[in-house]
GROMACS .gro file of C-alpha atoms in nm:
model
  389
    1UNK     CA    1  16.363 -12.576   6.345
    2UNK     CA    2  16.690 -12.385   6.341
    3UNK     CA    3  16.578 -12.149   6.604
    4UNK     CA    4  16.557 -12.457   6.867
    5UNK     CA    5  16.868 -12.579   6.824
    6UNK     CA    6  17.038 -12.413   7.162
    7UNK     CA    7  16.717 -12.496   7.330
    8UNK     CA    8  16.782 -12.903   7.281
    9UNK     CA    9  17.111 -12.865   7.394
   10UNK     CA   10  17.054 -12.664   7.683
   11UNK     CA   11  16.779 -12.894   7.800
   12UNK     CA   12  16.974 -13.183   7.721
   13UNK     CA   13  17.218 -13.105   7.908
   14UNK     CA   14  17.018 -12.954   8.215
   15UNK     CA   15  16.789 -13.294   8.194
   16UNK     CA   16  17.093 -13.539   8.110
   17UNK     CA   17  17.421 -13.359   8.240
   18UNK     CA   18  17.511 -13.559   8.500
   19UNK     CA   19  17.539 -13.859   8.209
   20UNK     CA   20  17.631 -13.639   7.939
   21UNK     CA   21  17.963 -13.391   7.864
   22UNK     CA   22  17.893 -13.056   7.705
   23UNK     CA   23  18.151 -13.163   7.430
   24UNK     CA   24  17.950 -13.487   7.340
   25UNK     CA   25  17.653 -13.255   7.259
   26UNK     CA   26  17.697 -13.149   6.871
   27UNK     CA   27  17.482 -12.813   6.681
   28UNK     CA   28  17.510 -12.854   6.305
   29UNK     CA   29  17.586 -12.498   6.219
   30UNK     CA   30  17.601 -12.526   5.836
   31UNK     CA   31  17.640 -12.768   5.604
   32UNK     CA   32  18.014 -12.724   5.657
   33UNK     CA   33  17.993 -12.931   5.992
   34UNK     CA   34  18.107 -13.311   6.012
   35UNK     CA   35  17.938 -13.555   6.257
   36UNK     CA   36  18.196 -13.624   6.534
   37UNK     CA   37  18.208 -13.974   6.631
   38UNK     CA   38  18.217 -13.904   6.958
   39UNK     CA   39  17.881 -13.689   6.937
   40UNK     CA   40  17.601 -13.862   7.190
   41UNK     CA   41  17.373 -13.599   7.059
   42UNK     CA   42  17.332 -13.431   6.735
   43UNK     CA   43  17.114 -13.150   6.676
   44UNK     CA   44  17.026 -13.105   6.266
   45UNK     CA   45  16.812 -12.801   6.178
   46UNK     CA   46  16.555 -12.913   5.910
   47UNK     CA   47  16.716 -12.717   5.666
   48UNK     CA   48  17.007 -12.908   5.655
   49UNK     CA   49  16.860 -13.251   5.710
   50UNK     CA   50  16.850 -13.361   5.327
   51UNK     CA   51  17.235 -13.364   5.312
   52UNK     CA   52  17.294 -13.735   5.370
   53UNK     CA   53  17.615 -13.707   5.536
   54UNK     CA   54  17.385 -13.551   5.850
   55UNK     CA   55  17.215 -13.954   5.827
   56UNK     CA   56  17.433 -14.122   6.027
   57UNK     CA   57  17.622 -14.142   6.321
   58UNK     CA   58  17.958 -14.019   6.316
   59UNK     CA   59  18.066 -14.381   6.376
   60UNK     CA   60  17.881 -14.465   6.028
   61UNK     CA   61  17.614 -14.656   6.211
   62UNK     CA   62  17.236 -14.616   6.221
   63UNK     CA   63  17.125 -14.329   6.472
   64UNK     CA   64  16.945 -14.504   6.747
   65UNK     CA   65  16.653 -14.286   6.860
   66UNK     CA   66  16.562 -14.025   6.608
   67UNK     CA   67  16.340 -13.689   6.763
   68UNK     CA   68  16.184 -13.458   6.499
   69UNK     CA   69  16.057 -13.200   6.717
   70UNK     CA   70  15.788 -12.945   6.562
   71UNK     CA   71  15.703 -13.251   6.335
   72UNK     CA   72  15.427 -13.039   6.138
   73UNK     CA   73  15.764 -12.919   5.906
   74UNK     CA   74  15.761 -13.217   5.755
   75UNK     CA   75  15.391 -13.211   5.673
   76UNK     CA   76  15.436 -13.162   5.301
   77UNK     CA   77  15.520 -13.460   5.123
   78UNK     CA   78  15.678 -13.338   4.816
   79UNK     CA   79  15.961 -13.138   5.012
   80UNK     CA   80  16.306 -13.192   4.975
   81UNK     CA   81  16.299 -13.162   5.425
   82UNK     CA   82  16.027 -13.448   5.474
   83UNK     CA   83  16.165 -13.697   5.169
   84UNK     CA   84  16.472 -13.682   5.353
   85UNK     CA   85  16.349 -13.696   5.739
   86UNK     CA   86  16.076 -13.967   5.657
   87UNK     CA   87  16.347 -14.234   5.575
   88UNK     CA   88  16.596 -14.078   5.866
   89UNK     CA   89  16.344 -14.156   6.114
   90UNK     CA   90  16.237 -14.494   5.953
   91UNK     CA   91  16.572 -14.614   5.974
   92UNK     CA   92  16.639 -14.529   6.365
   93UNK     CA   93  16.542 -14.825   6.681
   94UNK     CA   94  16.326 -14.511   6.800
   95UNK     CA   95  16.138 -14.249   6.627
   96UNK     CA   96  15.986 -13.966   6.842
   97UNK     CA   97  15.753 -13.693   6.642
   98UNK     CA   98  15.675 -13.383   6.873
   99UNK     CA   99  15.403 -13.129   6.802
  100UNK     CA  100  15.154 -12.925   6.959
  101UNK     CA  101  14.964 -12.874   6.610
  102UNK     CA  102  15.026 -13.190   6.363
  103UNK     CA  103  14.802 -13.094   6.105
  104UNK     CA  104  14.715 -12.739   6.091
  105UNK     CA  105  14.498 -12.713   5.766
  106UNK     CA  106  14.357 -13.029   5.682
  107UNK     CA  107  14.384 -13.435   5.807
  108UNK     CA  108  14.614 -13.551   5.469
  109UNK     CA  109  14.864 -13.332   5.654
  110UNK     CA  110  14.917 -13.621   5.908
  111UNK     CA  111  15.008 -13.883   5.691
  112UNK     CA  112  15.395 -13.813   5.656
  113UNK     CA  113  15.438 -13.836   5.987
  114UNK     CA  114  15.234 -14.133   6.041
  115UNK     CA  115  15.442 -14.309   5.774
  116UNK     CA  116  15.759 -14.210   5.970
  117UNK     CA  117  15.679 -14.427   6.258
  118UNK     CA  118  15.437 -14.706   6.088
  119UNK     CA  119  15.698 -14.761   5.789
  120UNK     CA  120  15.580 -14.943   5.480
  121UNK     CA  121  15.268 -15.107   5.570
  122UNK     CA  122  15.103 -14.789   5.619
  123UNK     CA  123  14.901 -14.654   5.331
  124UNK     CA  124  15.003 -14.431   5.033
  125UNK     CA  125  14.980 -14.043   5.017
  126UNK     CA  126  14.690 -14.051   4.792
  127UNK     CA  127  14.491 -14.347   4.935
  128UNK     CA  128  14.529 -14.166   5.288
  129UNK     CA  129  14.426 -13.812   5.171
  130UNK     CA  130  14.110 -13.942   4.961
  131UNK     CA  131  14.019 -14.152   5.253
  132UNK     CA  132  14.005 -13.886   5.557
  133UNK     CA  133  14.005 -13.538   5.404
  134UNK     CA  134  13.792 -13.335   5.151
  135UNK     CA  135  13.892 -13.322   4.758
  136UNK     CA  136  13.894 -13.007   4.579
  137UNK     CA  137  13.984 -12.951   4.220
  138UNK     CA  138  14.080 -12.566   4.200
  139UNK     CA  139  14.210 -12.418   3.839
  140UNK     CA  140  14.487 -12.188   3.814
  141UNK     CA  141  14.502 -11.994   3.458
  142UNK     CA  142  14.458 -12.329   3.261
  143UNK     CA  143  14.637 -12.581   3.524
  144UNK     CA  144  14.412 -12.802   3.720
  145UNK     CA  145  14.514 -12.923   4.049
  146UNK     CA  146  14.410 -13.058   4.382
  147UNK     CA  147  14.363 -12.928   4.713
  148UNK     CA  148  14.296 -13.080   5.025
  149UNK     CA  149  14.080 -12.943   5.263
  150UNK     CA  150  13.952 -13.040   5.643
  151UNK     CA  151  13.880 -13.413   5.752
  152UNK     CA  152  13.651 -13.751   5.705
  153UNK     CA  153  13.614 -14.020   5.901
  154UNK     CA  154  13.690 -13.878   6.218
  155UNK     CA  155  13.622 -14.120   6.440
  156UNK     CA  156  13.858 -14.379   6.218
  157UNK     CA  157  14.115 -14.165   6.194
  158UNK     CA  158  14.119 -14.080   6.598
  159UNK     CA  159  14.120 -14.468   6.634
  160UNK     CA  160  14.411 -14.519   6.403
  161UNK     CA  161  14.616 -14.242   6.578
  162UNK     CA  162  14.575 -14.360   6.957
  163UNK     CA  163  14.810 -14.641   6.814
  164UNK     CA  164  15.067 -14.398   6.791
  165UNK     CA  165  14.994 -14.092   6.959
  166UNK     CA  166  15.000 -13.967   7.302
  167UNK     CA  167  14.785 -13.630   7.344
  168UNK     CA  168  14.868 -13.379   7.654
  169UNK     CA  169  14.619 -13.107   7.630
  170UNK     CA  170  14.717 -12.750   7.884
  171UNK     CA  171  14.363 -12.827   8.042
  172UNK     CA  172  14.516 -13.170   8.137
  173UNK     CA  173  14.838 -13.115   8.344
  174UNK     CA  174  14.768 -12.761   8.400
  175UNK     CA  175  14.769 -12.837   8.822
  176UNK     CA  176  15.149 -12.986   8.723
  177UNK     CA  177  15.296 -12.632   8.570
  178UNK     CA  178  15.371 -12.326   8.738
  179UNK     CA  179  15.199 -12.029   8.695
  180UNK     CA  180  15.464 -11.875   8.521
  181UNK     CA  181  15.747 -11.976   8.337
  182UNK     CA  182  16.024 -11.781   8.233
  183UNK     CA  183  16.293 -11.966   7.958
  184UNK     CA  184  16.597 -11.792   7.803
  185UNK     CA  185  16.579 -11.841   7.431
  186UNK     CA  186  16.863 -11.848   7.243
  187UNK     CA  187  16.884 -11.674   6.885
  188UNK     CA  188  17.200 -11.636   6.617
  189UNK     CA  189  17.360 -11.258   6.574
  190UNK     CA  190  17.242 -11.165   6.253
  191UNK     CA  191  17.470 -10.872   6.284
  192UNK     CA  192  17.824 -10.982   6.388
  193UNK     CA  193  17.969 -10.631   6.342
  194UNK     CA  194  17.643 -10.436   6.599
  195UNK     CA  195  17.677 -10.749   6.827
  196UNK     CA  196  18.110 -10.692   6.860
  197UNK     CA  197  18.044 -10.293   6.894
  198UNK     CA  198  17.764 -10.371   7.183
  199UNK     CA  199  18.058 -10.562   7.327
  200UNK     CA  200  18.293 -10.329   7.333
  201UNK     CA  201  18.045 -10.044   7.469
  202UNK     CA  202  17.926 -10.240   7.753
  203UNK     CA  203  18.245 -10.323   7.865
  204UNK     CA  204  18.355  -9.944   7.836
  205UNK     CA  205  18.048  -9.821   8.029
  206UNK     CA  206  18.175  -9.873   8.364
  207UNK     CA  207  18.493  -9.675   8.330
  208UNK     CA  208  18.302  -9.310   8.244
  209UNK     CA  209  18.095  -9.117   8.467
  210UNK     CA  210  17.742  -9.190   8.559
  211UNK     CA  211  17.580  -9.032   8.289
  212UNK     CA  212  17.844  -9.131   8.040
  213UNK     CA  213  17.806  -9.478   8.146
  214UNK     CA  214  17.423  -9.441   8.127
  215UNK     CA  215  17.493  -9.344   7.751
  216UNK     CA  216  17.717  -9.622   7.642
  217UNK     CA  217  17.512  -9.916   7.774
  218UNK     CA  218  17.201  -9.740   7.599
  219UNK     CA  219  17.398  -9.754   7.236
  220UNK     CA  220  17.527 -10.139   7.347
  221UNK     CA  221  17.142 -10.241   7.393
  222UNK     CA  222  17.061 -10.027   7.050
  223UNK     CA  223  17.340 -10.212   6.860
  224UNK     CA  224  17.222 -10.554   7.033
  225UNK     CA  225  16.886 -10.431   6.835
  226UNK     CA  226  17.051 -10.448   6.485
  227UNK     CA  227  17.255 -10.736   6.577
  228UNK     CA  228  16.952 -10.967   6.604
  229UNK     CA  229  16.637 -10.779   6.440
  230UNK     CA  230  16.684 -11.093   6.165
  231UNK     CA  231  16.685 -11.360   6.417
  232UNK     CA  232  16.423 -11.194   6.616
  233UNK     CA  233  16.223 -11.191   6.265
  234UNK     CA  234  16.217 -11.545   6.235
  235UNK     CA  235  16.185 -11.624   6.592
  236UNK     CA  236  15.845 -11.460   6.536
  237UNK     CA  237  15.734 -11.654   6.255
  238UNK     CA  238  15.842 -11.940   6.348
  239UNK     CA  239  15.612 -11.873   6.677
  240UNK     CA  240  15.345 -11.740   6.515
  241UNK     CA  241  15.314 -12.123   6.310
  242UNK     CA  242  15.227 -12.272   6.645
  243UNK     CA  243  15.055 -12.033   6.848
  244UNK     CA  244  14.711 -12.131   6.933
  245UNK     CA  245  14.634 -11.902   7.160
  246UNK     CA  246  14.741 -11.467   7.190
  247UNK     CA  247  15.082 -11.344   7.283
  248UNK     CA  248  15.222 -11.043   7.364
  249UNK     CA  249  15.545 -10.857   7.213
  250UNK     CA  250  15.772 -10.650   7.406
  251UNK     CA  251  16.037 -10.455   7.215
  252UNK     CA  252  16.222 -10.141   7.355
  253UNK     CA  253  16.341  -9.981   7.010
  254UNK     CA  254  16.167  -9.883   6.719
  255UNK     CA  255  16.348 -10.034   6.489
  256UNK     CA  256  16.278 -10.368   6.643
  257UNK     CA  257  15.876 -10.258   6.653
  258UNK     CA  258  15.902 -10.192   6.270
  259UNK     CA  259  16.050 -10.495   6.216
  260UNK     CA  260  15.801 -10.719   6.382
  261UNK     CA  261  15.506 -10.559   6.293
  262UNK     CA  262  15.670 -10.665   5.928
  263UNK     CA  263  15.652 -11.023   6.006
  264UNK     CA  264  15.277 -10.997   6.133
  265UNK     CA  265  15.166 -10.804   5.870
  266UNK     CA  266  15.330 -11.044   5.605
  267UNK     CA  267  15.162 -11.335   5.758
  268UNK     CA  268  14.839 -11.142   5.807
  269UNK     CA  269  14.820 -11.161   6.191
  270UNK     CA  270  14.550 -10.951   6.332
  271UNK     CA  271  14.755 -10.752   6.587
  272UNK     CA  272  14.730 -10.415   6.797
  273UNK     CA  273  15.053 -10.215   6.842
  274UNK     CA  274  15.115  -9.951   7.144
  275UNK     CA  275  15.405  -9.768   7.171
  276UNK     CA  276  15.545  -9.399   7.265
  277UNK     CA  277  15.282  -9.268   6.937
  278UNK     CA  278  14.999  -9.425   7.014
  279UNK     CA  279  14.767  -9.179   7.169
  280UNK     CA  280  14.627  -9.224   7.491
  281UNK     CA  281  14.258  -9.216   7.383
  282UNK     CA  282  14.297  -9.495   7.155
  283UNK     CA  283  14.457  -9.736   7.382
  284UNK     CA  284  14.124  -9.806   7.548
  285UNK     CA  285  13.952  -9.957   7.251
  286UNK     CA  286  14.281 -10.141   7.153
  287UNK     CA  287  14.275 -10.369   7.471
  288UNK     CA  288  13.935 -10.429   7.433
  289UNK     CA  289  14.023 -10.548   7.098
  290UNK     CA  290  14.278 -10.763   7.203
  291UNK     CA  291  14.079 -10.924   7.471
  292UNK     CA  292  13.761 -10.999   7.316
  293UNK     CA  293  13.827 -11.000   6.906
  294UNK     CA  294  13.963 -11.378   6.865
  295UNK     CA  295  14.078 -11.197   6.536
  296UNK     CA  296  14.303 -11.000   6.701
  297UNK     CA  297  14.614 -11.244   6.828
  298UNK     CA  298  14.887 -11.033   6.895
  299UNK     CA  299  14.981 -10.778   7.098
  300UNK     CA  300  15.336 -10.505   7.000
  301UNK     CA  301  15.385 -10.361   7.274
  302UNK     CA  302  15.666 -10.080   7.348
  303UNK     CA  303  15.861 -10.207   7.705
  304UNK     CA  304  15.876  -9.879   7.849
  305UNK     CA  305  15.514  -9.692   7.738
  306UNK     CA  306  15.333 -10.068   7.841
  307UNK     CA  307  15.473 -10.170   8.167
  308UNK     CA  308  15.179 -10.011   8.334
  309UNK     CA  309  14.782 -10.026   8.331
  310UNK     CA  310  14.717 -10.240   8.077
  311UNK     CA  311  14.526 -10.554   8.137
  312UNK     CA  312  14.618 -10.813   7.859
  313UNK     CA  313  14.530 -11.175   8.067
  314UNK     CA  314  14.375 -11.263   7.681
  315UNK     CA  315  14.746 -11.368   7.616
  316UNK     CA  316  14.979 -11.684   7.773
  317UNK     CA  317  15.241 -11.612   7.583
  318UNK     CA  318  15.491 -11.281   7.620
  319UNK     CA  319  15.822 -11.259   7.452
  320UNK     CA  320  16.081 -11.012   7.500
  321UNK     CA  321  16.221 -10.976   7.191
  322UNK     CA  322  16.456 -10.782   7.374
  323UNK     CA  323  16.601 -10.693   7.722
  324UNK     CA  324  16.546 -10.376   7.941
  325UNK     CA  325  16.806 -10.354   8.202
  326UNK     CA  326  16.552 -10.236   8.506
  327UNK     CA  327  16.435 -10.586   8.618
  328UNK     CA  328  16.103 -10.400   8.790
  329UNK     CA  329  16.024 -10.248   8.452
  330UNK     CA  330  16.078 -10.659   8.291
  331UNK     CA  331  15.875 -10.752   8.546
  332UNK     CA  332  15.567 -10.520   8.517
  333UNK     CA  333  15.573 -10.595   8.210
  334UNK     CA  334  15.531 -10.981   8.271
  335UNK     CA  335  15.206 -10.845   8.502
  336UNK     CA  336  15.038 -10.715   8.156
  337UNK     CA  337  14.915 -11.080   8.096
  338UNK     CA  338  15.047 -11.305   8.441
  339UNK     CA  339  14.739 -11.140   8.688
  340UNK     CA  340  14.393 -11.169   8.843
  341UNK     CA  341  14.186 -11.274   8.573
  342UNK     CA  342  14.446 -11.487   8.433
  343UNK     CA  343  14.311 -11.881   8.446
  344UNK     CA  344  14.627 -12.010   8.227
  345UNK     CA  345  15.004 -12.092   8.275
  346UNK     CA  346  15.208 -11.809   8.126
  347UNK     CA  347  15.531 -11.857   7.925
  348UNK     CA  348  15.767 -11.598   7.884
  349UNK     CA  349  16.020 -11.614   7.660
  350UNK     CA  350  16.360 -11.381   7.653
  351UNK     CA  351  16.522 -11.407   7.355
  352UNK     CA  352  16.917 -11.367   7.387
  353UNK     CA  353  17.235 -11.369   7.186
  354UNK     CA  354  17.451 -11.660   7.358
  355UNK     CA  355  17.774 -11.493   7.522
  356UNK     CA  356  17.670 -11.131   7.446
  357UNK     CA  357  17.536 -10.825   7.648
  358UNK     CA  358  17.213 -11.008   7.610
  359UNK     CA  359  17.338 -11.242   7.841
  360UNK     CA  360  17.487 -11.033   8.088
  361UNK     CA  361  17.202 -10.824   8.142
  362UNK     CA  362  17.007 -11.122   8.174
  363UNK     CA  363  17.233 -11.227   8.436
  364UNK     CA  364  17.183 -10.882   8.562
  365UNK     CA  365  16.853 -10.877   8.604
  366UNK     CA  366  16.860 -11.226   8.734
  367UNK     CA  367  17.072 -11.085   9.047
  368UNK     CA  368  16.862 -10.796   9.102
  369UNK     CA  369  16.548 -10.993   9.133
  370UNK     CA  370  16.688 -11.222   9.351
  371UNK     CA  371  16.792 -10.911   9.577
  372UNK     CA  372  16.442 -10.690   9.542
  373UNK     CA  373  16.234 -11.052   9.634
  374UNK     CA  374  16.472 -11.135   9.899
  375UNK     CA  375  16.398 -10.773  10.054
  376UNK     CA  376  16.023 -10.801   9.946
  377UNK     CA  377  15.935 -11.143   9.958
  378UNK     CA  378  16.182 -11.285  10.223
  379UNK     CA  379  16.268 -11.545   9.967
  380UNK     CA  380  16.577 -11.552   9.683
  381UNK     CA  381  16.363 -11.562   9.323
  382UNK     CA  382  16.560 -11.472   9.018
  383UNK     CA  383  16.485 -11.457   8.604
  384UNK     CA  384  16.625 -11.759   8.579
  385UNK     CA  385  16.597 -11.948   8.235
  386UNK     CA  386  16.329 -12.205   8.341
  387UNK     CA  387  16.228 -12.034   8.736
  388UNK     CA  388  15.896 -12.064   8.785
  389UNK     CA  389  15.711 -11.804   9.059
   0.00000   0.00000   0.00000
């Protein structure tokens, strides 16, 4: 997905830098780009994958081990992504799918990706989906067409995929995570104007006086809000496809708060939002909500008016859409769902512009964490991307 693609290459290169230069690590950007031939690694959002000149190496050779991460996009096997990213990953020595939900509605969905890495002697679309999931013939106005629903066969079909597949449930290497995970995200400006004006106020802000400084990083952290309210937008959807569990989302504007509870309400996500409006008597019965209503998935959550007396262990997920520049406040925050009661890992996400206040506050915070532990704990523990505590 395009939202991953500084993820691979920061892990990449965490994992594999002391083999492999920063240089030789290529994002596609746009269908502008060129493979370089001296790329090691070449990172292809899907939606650029069906133009063929993204097929092979910038040498003109094969690609040698092909990795389609979040394989249930290619799921459908009449788009334009999977008829080009079947072949791609035929083609390759090695063909890696990843995904924590391979079919999400129904078992035909699996059979793209098990022709990706079985090749031609595995069985036809139609011969596949008759065989292990349910026929339905639904009309719409006078056009009759089929749908698939849920699965046959079961036990068959489990057989055929322990050829191929390697299952990690969270139950099964929970004793080898941490109890919490923090990981900086990375996300496009959407805004290139708001994300050049944050620049320029947070680099002002230290020359005023206190108060005047106070103001100026303020309006840089409002204008970081408009410069990736887009990005944050799809960010969301894109987690809401694979979240099988309940997450909570911490925003400090309202601007950003309107424009997520957008995206939840468009993909009709049962959700409870608490912010500066919501009154204090109906808070109560909104938690409860949350933590007992399986319904109810998502938590919006206002930074400042939630980083406080609200137990929300329900979730293993929080994201900060975006960043508050008190780490204690980030912090409490985390403590809504990562305390007594919680029995899972939880991952916390901070989504940041690369190279932009984003990042310096985040390096901010980082410092002042290390220094408030070191006082309080006796030990150096920072908001690292990837720290565990």
């Amino acid at each position: 997905p395009p939202m991953l693609r500084h993820q691979w290459r920061d892990q990449i290169l965490q994992w594999l830098g002391h083999a492999v230069a920063p240089g030789n690590v290529q994002m596609i950007m746009s269908g502008k780009n060129e493979i370089r031939k001296d790329a090691d690694f070449v990172i292809v959002p899907y939606s650029l994958v069906a133009q063929r000149k993204f097929h092979r190496a910038g040498t003109g050779e094969d690609f040698q081990v092909v990795i389609c991460d979040e394989s249930h996009w290619i799921k459908e096997h009449s788009a334009q992504r999977t008829k080009a990213a079947v072949p791609l990953l035929r083609a390759a020595r090695r063909a890696i799918l990843l995904s924590g939900t391979p079919s999400m509605n129904h078992a035909a969905e699996l059979h793209t990706q098990l022709l990706a890495v079985l090749g031609d002697k595995f069985t036809g679309f139609r011969e596949f989906a008759e065989r292990y999931a349910n026929k339905k013939i639904v009309r719409y106005g006078g056009i009759r067409a089929e749908k698939w629903r849920g699965v046959k066969r079961e036990d068959e079909l489990s057989i055929l995929l322990r050829h191929v597949m390697i299952r990690r449930l969270k139950d099964d290497v929970l004793t080898q995570l941490p109890q919490k995970r923090r990981q900086r995200v990375v996300v496009p400006a959407s805004d290139m104007s708001a994300l050049h004006n944050a620049e320029r106020l947070f680099d002002a802000s230290s020359a005023g006086a206190p108060l005047a400084q106070l103001d100026s990083v303020a309006e840089a952290f409002r204008l970081m809000c408009d410069a990736k309210v887009k990005s944050t937008q799809d960010y969301v959807c894109y987690l809401l496809d694979g979240l099988s569990g309940k997450a909570l989302l911490f925003a400090h504007h309202r601007k950003m708060l309107d424009a997520i509870e957008q995206v939840l309400r468009s993909k009709k996500v049962g959700f409870i939002r608490i912010d500066g409006a919501t009154p204090q008597a109906r808070r109560p019965d909104m938690i409860k909500s949350f933590q007992a209503d399986t319904d109810v998935r998502v938590a919006l959550l206002s930074i400042t008016a939630c980083a406080e007396g609200l137990n929300l262990t329900a979730a293993s997920v929080v994201v900060f859409c975006e960043l508050y520049w008190v780490p204690g406040i980030m912090e409490q925050c985390e403590a809504r769902a990562h305390r007594i009661g919680q029995s899972s890992m939880v991952d916390i996400h901070y989504l940041c512009v690369e190279g932009s206040v984003d990042e310096r506050a985040f390096r901010s915070l980082t410092s002042k964490s290390e220094a408030t532990s070191a006082i309080l704990n006796g030990e150096m523990q920072g908001l690292t991307a990837e720290s565990t505590t």
